[in-house]
């Protein structure tokens, strides 16, 4: 098979999305299926690991069949099988990894163990020409990091969150306000009707010297809880409650925006001062689907003359195409994994370069 026509199956099962995609090295997405378990977890206000693992097991085989059918290919047409092998909820990760290993073993195909964070960070290259090195703000339900990406296996971590991830703080805010799960899209929608200056929420670490690329969101969560108390206690009438909820969401989002934008500005300065020739600034991960945050991050990057680029929103949240694409990049670099690869619940990106 020609190098740019190589076909990779990608499997994502590290959280609450069972996702499968078939992606060709020429960047064509032949099929792309995401089965959300949202309904199963909604009642708990968060993902229950055991429920998630069982859910993946139940739908993954049919989802793979569907993806192959839609792409009009069979397993023997594949050039590689990629699965998220960490970090993530290990029960689910094992389901996807074992499925990929089995297909690879039976069809004698390269097995590609994909790091979920690497997949988020590399996805942008599935849609755009973004040469290495580039700077990534990776914002998801479990992570918040700033990274320099130098190759599919070389990541330099500049900073990360000291406590909660951004997506997690969106989800917790939504839960406090009685909004739907996952919280990100719900908070973003409500914020559109609110006043971002109604509440003055903290901007943790923003004015603190010494941690220019770190994040902290737990104080923000506590502040949201404090202003939500009256609502939780039923002391606010329904009309006031609706506009108050919108104001809390808008003020919360505004604080998140200020923190993210300031950390990224520090990273732009760091790259310039250290003569790191970043080609682009990329925002990736589920929270990157937020149009408000995207537009402010874009504005900030452009004020530093750095081209901004982000994957389409449906490629920001967990999906199989990002895993398949990371698999394509690994395959092209000859980074094939052994079937003995042990999936990892924790798998920091910096450890990728030391594994090869
Ligand atoms: O990347 P992702 O799908 O899963 C993880 O790897 O964690 O990210 C999920 C997170 C959730 O916390 C969700 O609330 C958040 O991304 N999210 C958003 C939006 N869409 C999803 N956060 C803010 N605004 C959005 N529009
Ligand atoms: Zn993710």
Short mmCIF file of N, CA and C and ligand atoms in Angstrom, two decimals, residues 12 14-15 116-117 120 138 140-143 285-286 316-319 322, ligand 2:
data_model
loop_
_atom_site.label_atom_id
_atom_site.label_comp_id
_atom_site.label_asym_id
_atom_site.label_seq_id
_atom_site.Cartn_x
_atom_site.Cartn_y
_atom_site.Cartn_z
N UNK A 12 -11.31 4.32 20.62
CA UNK A 12 -11.22 5.19 21.81
C UNK A 12 -12.24 4.71 22.85
N UNK A 14 -11.43 5.44 26.53
CA UNK A 14 -10.80 5.78 27.80
C UNK A 14 -11.70 6.49 28.79
N UNK A 15 -12.88 6.96 28.30
CA UNK A 15 -13.79 7.63 29.24
C UNK A 15 -15.21 7.16 28.97
N UNK A 116 -3.73 8.97 24.90
CA UNK A 116 -4.92 9.78 24.66
C UNK A 116 -4.60 11.28 24.51
N UNK A 117 -3.67 11.74 25.32
CA UNK A 117 -3.31 13.17 25.28
C UNK A 117 -2.56 13.49 23.99
N UNK A 120 -5.13 13.87 21.30
CA UNK A 120 -5.75 15.21 21.30
C UNK A 120 -4.81 16.23 20.68
N UNK A 138 -3.84 22.07 25.95
CA UNK A 138 -4.68 20.87 25.95
C UNK A 138 -5.67 20.96 27.12
N UNK A 140 -9.12 19.44 28.65
CA UNK A 140 -10.16 18.41 28.55
C UNK A 140 -10.79 18.18 29.91
N UNK A 141 -11.54 17.09 30.03
CA UNK A 141 -12.20 16.79 31.30
C UNK A 141 -11.21 16.35 32.37
N UNK A 142 -10.09 15.79 31.93
CA UNK A 142 -9.12 15.27 32.90
C UNK A 142 -7.81 16.01 32.91
N UNK A 143 -7.59 16.92 31.97
CA UNK A 143 -6.27 17.55 31.86
C UNK A 143 -6.34 19.02 31.50
N UNK A 285 -8.59 19.23 22.81
CA UNK A 285 -9.30 18.62 23.93
C UNK A 285 -10.73 19.11 23.98
N UNK A 286 -11.56 18.43 24.76
CA UNK A 286 -13.00 18.71 24.79
C UNK A 286 -13.37 20.17 25.00
N UNK A 316 -12.60 17.79 18.71
CA UNK A 316 -12.01 18.22 19.99
C UNK A 316 -12.41 17.27 21.10
N UNK A 317 -13.71 16.95 21.16
CA UNK A 317 -14.15 16.00 22.18
C UNK A 317 -13.71 14.60 21.76
N UNK A 318 -13.73 13.67 22.71
CA UNK A 318 -13.17 12.33 22.45
C UNK A 318 -13.79 11.68 21.21
N UNK A 319 -12.94 11.12 20.37
CA UNK A 319 -13.41 10.49 19.14
C UNK A 319 -12.37 9.48 18.66
N UNK A 322 -9.17 10.83 16.12
CA UNK A 322 -7.92 11.36 16.70
C UNK A 322 -6.98 10.21 17.06
ZN1 LIG B 2 -10.10 13.34 25.81
#
